[in-house]
Each structure stands twice: as structure tokens, then as C-alpha cells.
mmCIF file with all atom_site columns, C-alpha atoms in Angstrom:
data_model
loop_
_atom_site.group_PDB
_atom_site.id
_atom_site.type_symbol
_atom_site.label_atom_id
_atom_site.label_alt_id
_atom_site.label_comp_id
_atom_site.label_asym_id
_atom_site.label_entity_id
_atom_site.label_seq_id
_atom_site.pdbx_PDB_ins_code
_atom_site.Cartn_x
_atom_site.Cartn_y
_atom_site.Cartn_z
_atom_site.occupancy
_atom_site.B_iso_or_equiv
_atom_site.pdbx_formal_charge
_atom_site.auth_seq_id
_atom_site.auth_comp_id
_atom_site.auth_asym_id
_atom_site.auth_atom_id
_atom_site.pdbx_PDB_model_num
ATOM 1   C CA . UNK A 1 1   ? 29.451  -31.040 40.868  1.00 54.00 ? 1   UNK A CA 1
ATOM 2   C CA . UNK A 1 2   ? 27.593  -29.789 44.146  1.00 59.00 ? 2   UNK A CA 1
ATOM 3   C CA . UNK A 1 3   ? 24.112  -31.450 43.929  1.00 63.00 ? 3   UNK A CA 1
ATOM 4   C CA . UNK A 1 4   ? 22.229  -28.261 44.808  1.00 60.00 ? 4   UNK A CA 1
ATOM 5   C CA . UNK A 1 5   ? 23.293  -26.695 41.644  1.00 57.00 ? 5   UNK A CA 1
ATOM 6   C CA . UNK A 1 6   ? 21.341  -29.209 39.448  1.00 57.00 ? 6   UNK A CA 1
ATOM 7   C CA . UNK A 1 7   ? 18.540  -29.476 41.786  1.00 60.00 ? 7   UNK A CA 1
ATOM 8   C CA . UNK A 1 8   ? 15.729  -27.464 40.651  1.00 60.00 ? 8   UNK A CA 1
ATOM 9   C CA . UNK A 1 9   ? 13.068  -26.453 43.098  1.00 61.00 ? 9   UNK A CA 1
ATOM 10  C CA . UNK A 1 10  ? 9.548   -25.625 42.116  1.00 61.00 ? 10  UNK A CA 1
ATOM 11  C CA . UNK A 1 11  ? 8.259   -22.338 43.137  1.00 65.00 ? 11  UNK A CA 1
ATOM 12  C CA . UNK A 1 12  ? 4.843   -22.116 44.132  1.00 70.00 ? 12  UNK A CA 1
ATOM 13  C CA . UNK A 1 13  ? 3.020   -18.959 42.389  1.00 72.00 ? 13  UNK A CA 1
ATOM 14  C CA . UNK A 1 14  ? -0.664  -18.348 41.123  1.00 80.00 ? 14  UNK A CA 1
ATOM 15  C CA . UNK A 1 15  ? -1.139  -16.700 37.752  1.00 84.00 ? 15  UNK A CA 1
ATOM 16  C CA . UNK A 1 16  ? -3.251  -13.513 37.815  1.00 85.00 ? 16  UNK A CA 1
ATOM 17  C CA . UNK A 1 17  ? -7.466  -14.152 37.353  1.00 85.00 ? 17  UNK A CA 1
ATOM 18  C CA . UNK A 1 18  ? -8.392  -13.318 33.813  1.00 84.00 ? 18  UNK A CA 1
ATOM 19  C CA . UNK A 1 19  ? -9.944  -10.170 32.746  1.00 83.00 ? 19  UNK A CA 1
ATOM 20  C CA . UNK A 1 20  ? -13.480 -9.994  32.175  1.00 85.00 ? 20  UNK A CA 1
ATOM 21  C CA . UNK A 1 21  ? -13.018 -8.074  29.033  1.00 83.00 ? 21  UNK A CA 1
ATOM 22  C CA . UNK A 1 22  ? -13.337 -9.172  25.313  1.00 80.00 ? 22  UNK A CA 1
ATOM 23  C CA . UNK A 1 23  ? -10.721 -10.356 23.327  1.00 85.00 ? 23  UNK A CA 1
ATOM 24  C CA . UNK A 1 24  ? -9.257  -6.928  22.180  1.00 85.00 ? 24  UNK A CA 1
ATOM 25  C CA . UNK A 1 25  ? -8.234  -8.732  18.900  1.00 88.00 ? 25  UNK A CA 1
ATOM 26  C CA . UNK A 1 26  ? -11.843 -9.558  17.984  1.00 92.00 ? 26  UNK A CA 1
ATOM 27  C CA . UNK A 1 27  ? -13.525 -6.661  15.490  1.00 92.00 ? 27  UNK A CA 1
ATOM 28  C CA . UNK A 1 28  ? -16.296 -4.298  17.435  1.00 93.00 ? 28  UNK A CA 1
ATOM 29  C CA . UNK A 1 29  ? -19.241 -3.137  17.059  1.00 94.00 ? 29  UNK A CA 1
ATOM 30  C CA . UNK A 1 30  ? -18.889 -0.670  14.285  1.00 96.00 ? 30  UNK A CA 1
ATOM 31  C CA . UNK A 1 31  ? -19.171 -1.118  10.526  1.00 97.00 ? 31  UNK A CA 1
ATOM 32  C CA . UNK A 1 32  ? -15.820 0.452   9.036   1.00 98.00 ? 32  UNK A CA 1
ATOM 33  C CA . UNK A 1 33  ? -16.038 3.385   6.504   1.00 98.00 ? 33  UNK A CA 1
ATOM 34  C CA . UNK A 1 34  ? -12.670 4.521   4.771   1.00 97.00 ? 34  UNK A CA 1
ATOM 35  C CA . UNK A 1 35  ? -11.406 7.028   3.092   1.00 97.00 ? 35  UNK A CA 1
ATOM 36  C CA . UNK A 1 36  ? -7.948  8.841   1.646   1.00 96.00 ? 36  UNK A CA 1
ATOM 37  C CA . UNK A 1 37  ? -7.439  12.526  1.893   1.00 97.00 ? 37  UNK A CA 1
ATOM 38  C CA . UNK A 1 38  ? -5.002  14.529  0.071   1.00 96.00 ? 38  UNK A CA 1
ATOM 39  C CA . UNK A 1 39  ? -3.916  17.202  -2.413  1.00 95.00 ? 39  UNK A CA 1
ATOM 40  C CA . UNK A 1 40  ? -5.266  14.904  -5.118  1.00 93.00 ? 40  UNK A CA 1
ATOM 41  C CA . UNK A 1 41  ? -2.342  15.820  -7.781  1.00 92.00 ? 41  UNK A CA 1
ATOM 42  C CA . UNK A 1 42  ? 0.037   12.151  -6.980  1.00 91.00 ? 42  UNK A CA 1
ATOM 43  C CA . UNK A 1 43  ? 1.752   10.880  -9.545  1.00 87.00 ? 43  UNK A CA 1
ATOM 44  C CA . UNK A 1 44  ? 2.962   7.369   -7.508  1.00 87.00 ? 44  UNK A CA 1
ATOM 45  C CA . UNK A 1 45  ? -0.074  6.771   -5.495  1.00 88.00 ? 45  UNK A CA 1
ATOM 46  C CA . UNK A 1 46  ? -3.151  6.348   -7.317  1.00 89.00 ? 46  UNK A CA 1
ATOM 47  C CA . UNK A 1 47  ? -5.156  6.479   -4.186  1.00 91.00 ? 47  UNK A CA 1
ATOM 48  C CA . UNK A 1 48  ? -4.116  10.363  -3.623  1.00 92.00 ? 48  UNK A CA 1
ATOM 49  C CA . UNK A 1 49  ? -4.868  11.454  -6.638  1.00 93.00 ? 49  UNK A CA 1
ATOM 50  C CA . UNK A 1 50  ? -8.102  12.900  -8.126  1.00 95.00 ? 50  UNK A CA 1
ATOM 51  C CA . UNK A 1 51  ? -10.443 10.545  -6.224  1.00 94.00 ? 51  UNK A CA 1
ATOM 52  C CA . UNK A 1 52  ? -9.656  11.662  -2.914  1.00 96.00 ? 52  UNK A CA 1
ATOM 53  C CA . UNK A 1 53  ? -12.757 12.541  -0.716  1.00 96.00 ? 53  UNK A CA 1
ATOM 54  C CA . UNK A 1 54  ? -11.007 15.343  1.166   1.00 96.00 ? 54  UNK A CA 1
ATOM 55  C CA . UNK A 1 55  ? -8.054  17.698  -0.803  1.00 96.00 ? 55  UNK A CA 1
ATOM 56  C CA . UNK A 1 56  ? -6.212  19.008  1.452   1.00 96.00 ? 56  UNK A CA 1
ATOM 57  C CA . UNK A 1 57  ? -2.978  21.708  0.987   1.00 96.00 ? 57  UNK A CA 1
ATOM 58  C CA . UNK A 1 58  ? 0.851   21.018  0.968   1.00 96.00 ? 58  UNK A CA 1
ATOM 59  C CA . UNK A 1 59  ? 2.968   22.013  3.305   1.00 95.00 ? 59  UNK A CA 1
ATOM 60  C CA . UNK A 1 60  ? 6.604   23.975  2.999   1.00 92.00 ? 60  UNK A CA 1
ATOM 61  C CA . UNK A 1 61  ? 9.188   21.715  5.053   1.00 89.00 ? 61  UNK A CA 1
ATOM 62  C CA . UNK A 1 62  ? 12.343  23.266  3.214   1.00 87.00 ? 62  UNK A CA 1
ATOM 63  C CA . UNK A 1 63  ? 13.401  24.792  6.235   1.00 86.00 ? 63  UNK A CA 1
ATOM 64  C CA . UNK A 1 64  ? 14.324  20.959  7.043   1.00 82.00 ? 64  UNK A CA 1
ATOM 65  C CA . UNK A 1 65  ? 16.124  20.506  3.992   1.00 79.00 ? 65  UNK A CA 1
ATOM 66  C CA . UNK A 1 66  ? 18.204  23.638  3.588   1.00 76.00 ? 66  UNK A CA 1
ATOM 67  C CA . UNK A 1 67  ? 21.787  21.178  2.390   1.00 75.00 ? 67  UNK A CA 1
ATOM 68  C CA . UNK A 1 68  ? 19.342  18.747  0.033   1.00 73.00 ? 68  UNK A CA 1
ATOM 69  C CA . UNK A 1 69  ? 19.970  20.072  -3.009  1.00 75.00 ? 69  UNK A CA 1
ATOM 70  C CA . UNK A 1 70  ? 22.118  19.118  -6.008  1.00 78.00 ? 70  UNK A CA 1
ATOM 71  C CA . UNK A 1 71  ? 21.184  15.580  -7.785  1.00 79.00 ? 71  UNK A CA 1
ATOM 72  C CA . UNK A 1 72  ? 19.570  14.209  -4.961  1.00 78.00 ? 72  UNK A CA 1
ATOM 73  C CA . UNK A 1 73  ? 16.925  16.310  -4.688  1.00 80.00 ? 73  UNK A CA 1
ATOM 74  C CA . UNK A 1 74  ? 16.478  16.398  -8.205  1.00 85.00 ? 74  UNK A CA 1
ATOM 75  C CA . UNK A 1 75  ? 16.097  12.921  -8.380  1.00 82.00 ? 75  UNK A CA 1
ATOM 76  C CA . UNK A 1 76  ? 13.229  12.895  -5.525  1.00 83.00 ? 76  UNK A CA 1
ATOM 77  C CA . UNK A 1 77  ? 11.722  15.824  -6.872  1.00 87.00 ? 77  UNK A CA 1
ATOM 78  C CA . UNK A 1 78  ? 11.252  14.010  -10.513 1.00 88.00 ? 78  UNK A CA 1
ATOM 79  C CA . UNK A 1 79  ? 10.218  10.992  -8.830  1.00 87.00 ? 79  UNK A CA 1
ATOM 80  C CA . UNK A 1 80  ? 7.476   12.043  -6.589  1.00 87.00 ? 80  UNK A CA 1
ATOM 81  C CA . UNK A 1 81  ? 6.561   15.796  -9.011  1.00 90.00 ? 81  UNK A CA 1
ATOM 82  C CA . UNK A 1 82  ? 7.155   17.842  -6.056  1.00 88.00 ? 82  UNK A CA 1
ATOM 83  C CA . UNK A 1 83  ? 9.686   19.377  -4.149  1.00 88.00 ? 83  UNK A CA 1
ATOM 84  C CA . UNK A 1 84  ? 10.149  19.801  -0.214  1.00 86.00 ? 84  UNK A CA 1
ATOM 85  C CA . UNK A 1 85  ? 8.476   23.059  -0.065  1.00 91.00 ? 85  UNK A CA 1
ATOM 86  C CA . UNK A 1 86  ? 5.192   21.280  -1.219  1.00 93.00 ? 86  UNK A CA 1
ATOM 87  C CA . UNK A 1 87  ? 4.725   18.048  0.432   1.00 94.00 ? 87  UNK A CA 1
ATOM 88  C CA . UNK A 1 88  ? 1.100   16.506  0.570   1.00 96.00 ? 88  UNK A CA 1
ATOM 89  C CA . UNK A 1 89  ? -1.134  15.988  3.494   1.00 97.00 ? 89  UNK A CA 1
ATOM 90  C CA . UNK A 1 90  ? -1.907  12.204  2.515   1.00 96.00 ? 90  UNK A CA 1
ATOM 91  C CA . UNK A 1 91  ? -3.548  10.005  4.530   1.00 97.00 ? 91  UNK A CA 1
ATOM 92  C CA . UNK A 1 92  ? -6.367  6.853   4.941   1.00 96.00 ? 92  UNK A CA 1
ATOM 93  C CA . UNK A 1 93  ? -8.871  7.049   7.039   1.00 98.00 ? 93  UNK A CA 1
ATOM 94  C CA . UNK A 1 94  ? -10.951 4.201   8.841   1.00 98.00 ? 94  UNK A CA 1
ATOM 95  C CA . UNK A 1 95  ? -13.402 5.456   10.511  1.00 98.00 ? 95  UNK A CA 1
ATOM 96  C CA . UNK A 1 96  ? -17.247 3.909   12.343  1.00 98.00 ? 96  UNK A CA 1
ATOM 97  C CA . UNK A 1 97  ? -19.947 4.338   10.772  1.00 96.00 ? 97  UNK A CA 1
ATOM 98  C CA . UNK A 1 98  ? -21.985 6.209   13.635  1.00 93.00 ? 98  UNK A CA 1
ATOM 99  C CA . UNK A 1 99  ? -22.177 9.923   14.712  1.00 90.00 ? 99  UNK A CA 1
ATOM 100 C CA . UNK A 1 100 ? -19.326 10.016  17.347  1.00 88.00 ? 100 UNK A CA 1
ATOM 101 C CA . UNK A 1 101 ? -17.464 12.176  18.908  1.00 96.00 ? 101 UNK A CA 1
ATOM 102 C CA . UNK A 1 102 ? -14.833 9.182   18.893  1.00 98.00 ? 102 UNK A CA 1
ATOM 103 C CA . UNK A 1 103 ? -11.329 9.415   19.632  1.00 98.00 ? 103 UNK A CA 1
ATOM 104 C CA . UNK A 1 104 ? -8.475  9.879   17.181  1.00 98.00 ? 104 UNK A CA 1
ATOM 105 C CA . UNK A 1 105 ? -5.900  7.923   16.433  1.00 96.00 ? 105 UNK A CA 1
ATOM 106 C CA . UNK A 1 106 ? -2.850  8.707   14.152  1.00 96.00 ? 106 UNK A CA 1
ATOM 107 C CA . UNK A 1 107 ? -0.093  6.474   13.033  1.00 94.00 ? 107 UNK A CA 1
ATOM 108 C CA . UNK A 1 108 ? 2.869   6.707   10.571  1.00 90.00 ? 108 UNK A CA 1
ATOM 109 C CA . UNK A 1 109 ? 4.365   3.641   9.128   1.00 83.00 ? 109 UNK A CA 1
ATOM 110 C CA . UNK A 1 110 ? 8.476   2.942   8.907   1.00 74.00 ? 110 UNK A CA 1
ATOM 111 C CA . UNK A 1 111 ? 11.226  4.535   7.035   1.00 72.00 ? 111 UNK A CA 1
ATOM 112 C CA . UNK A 1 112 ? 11.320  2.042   3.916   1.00 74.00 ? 112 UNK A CA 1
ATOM 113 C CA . UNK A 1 113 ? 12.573  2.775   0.350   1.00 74.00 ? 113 UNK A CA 1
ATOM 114 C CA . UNK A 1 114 ? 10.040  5.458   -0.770  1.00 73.00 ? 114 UNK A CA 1
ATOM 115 C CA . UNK A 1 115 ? 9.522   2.903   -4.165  1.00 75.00 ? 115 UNK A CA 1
ATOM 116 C CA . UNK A 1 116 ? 7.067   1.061   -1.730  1.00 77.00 ? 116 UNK A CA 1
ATOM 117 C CA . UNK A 1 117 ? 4.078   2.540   -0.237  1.00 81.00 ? 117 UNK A CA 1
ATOM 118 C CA . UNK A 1 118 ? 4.607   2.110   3.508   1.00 79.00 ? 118 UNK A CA 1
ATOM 119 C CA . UNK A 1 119 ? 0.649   3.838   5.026   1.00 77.00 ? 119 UNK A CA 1
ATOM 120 C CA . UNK A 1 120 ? -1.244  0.624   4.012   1.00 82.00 ? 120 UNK A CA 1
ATOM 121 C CA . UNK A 1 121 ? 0.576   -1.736  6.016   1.00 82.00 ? 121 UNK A CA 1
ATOM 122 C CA . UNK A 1 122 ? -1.421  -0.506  9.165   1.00 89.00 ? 122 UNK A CA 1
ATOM 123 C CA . UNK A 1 123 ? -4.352  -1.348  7.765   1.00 92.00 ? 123 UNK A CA 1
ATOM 124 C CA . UNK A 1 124 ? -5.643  -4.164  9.511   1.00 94.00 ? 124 UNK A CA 1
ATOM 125 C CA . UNK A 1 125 ? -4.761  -2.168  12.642  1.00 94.00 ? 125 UNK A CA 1
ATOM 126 C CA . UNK A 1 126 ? -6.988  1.015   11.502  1.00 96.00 ? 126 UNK A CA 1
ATOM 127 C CA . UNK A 1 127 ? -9.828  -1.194  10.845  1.00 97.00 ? 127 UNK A CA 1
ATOM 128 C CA . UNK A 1 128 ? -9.593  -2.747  14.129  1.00 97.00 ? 128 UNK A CA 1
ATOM 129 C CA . UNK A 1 129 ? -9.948  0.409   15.772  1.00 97.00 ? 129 UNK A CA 1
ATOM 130 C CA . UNK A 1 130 ? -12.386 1.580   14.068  1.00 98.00 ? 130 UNK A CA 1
ATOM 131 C CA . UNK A 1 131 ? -14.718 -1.120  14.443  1.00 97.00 ? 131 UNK A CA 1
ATOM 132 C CA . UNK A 1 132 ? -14.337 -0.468  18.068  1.00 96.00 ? 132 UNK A CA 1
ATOM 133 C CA . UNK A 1 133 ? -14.962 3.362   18.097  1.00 97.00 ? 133 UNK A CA 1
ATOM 134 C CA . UNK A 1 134 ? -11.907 4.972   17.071  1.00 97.00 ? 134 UNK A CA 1
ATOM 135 C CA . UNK A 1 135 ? -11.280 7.361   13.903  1.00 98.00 ? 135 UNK A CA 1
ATOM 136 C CA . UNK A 1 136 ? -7.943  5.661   12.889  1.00 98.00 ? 136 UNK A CA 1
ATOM 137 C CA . UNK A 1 137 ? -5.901  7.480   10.462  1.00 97.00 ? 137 UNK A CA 1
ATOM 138 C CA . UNK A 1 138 ? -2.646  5.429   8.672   1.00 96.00 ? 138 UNK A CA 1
ATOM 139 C CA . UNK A 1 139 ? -0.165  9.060   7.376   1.00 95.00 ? 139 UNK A CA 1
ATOM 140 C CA . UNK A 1 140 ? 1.525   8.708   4.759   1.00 93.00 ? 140 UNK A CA 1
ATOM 141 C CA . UNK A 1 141 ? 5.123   10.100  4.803   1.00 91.00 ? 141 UNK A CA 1
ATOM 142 C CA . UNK A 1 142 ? 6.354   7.765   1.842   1.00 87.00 ? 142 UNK A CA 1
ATOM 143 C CA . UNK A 1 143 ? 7.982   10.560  0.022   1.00 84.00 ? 143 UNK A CA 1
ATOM 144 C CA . UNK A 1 144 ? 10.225  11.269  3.028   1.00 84.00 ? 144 UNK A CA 1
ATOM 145 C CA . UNK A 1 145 ? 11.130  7.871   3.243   1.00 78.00 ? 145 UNK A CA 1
ATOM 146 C CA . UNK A 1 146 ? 14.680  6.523   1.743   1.00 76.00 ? 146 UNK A CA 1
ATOM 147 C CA . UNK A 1 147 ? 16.017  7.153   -1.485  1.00 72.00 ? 147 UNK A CA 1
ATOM 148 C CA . UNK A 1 148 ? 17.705  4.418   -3.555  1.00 63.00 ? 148 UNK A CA 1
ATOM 149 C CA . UNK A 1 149 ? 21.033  6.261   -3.041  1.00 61.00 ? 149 UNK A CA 1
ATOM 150 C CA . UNK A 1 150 ? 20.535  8.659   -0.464  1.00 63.00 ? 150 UNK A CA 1
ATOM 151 C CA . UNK A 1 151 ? 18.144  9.751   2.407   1.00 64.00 ? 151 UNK A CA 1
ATOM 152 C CA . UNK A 1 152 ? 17.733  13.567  2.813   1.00 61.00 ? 152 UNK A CA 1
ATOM 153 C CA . UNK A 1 153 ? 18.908  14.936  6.269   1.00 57.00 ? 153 UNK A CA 1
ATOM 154 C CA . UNK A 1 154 ? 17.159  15.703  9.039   1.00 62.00 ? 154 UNK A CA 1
ATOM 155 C CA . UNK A 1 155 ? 13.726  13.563  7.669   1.00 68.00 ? 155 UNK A CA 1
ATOM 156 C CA . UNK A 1 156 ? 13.042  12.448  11.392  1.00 76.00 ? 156 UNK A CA 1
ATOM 157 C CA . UNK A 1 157 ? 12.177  15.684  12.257  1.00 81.00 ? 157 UNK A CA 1
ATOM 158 C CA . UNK A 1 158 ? 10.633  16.417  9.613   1.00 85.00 ? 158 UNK A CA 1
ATOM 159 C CA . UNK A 1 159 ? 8.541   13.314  10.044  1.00 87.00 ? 159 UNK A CA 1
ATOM 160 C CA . UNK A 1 160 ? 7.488   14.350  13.074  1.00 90.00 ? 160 UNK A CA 1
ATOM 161 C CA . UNK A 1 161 ? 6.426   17.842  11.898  1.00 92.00 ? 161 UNK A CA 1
ATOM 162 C CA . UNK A 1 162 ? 4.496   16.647  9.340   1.00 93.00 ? 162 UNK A CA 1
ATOM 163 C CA . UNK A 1 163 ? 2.629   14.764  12.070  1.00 94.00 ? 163 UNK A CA 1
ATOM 164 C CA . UNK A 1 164 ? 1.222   17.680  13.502  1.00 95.00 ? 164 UNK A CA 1
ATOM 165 C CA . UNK A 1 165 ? 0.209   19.246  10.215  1.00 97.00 ? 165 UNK A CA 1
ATOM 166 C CA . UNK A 1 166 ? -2.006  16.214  9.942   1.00 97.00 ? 166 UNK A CA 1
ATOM 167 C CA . UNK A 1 167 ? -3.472  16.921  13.424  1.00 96.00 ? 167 UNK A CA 1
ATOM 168 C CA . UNK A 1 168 ? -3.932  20.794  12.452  1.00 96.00 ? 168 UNK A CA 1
ATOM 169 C CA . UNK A 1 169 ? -6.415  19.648  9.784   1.00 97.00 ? 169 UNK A CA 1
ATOM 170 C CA . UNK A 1 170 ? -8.568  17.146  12.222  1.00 97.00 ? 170 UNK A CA 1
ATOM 171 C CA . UNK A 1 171 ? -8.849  19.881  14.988  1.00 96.00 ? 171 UNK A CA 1
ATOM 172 C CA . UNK A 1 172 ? -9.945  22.271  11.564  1.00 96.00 ? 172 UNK A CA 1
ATOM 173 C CA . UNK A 1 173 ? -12.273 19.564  10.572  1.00 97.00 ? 173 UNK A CA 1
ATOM 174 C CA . UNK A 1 174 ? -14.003 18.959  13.627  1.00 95.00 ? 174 UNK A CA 1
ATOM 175 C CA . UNK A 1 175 ? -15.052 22.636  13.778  1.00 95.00 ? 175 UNK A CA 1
ATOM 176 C CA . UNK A 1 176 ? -15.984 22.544  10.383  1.00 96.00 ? 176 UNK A CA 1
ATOM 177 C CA . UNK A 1 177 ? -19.465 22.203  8.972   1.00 96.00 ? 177 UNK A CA 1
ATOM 178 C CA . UNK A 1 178 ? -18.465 21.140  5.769   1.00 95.00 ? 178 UNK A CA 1
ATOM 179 C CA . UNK A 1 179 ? -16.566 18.953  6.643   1.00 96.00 ? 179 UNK A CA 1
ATOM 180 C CA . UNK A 1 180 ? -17.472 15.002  7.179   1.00 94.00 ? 180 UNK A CA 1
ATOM 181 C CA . UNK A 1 181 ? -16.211 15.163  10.597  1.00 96.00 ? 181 UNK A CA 1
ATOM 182 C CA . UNK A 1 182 ? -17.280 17.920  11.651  1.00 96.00 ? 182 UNK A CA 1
ATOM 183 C CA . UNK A 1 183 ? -18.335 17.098  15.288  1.00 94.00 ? 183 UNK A CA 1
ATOM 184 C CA . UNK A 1 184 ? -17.673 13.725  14.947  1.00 96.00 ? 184 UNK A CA 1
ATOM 185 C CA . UNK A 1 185 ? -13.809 13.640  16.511  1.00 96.00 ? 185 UNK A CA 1
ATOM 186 C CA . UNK A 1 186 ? -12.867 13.698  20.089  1.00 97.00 ? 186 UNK A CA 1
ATOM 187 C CA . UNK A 1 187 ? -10.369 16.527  20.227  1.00 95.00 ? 187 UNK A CA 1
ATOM 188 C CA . UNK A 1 188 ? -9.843  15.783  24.190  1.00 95.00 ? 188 UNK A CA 1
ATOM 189 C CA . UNK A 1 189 ? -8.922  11.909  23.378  1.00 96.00 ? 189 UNK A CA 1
ATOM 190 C CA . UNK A 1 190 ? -5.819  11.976  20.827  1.00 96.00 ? 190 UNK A CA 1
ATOM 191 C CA . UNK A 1 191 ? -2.933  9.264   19.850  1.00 93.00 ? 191 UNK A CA 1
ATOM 192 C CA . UNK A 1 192 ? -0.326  9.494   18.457  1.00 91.00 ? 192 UNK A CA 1
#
């Protein structure tokens, strides 16, 4: 065996200098306020039903679903009580407690089996960010999610669609007087 194969030679490097910035893992400043918005009619999810702060309206994404039909979508339509021309604008929403404008975040959890609520997993994110100044908002998209024998087509996009519904209502919020955050979101500071 050559020798310079199994020698092993040391390179001389410096690691960078450390940031003079808090440990971004660390809570903020901000106390944490939450809240769910929603239709407030679920059958599954207890924390969309009547107690929600904020009702919102469904949306029609049939147009997605034009070859779901037959059993399947009876089955998903008896499970959840609606149909895909009425899907809910659910959400949780972790928010500072403080007058703002902050920025706002959005985030939509994994394509599990729709049996399991998926949004609260990103909890502990949304409550990081909003003790540091960010209105952090966990969708829910459960109902799109897989089936126990089937996923409907096309969800992905339709996942994404429903997205931007979501953002329609903050930008219709902000604006809003009666609203609870009215003037308290950053429309020019959005993530997705």
C-alpha cells in the first residue's frame, strides 16, 4: 500500500467568529396570544367549531376535483360534513401581545392521514415567532390530506390555492376596523 494514501495531513483552517446575536432558539420579548379562526360548523376539530374568535367563509375548490366523485368522495364528504365546494378557512393563530404592524408568517403542515390533525404540530414553532414579533399562523388543510383508501387528485394544487385564500383574509383584516388585526399586520413583510 503506497504510504501517502494512509497518511493524513492536517489542514490548517479557522472557524468563522461567532455572531453577536441571541440564540434564535431562545423565546423573545413578546407574551404570546392565540387564537383559531374558522367557519365554526367542524364536526372533527373541536377547536373550529363554535368557539372560534374569527368565522370566516368556505371556499369552492371543485374546480380541483372535477374526477373525485363516486364513493370516495362520499366517504370524505361524510367524514369531514362538507364537500369540496365548501372547504373551511381554518387556522391558529399565535400572535404578540403588542400593537404591531408585525410581519406575517404562514405555514401548512404535511400530507398525513386526514384522521390526525396535522396544524398543531407547528406549534412550538408559531409560538417562537411570535414571542419574537411575528403573527405566526399554523393552516390547516387536514381535510385535504390522505384518505384511508384514497387521496383525491390534484390536492397539491389545491393546497397551495387554499394558501392564498388564507392570505386574502389577512390583507382583508388588516384594513379592517373590526377586525383584531386591523393595522396590526405587516402586509409588505410576508412568509410563506
Amino acid at each position: 500500500i503506497d504510504e501517502d494514501l494512509l497518511s493524513i495531513k492536517q489542514k490548517q483552517f479557522s472557524l468563522p467568529a461567532p455572531l453577536a446575536a441571541s440564540d434564535p432558539s431562545k423565546p423573545g420579548a413578546y407574551q404570546v396570544k392565540t387564537l383559531c379562526y374558522g367557519p365554526g360548523n367542524s364536526l372533527r376539530r373541536s377547536e373550529f367549531g363554535p368557539s372560534v374568535a374569527i368565522r370566516t367563509r368556505t371556499v369552492d375548490a371543485s374546480a380541483f376535483f372535477k374526477e373525485f366523485d363516486g364513493w370516495k368522495a362520499w366517504i370524505r364528504k361524510r367524514y369531514w360534513g362538507f364537500g369540496m365546494d365548501k372547504l373551511p378557512l381554518n387556522a391558529r393563530v399565535f400572535y404578540p401581545d403588542g400593537a404591531g404592524p408585525f410581519p406575517l408568517f404562514l405555514i401548512v403542515h404535511g400530507n398525513h392521514q386526514m384522521s390526525v390533525a396535522s396544524d398543531n404540530g407547528y406549534a412550538y414553532l408559531c409560538e417562537l415567532l411570535a414571542s419574537r414579533g411575528f403573527i405566526a399562523v399554523s393552516v390547516d388543510e387536514t381535510f385535504l390530506n390522505s384518505g384511508l383508501f384514497h387521496d383525491p387528485p390534484k390536492q397539491q394544487a389545491a393546497r397551495g390555492w387554499l394558501l392564498l385564500e388564507h392570505l386574502k383574509l389577512w390583507h382583508a383584516w388588516a384594513k379592517d376596523r373590526e377586525n383584531p388585526f386591523f393595522a396590526r399586520v405587516d402586509l409588505s413583510r410576508i412568509a410563506l
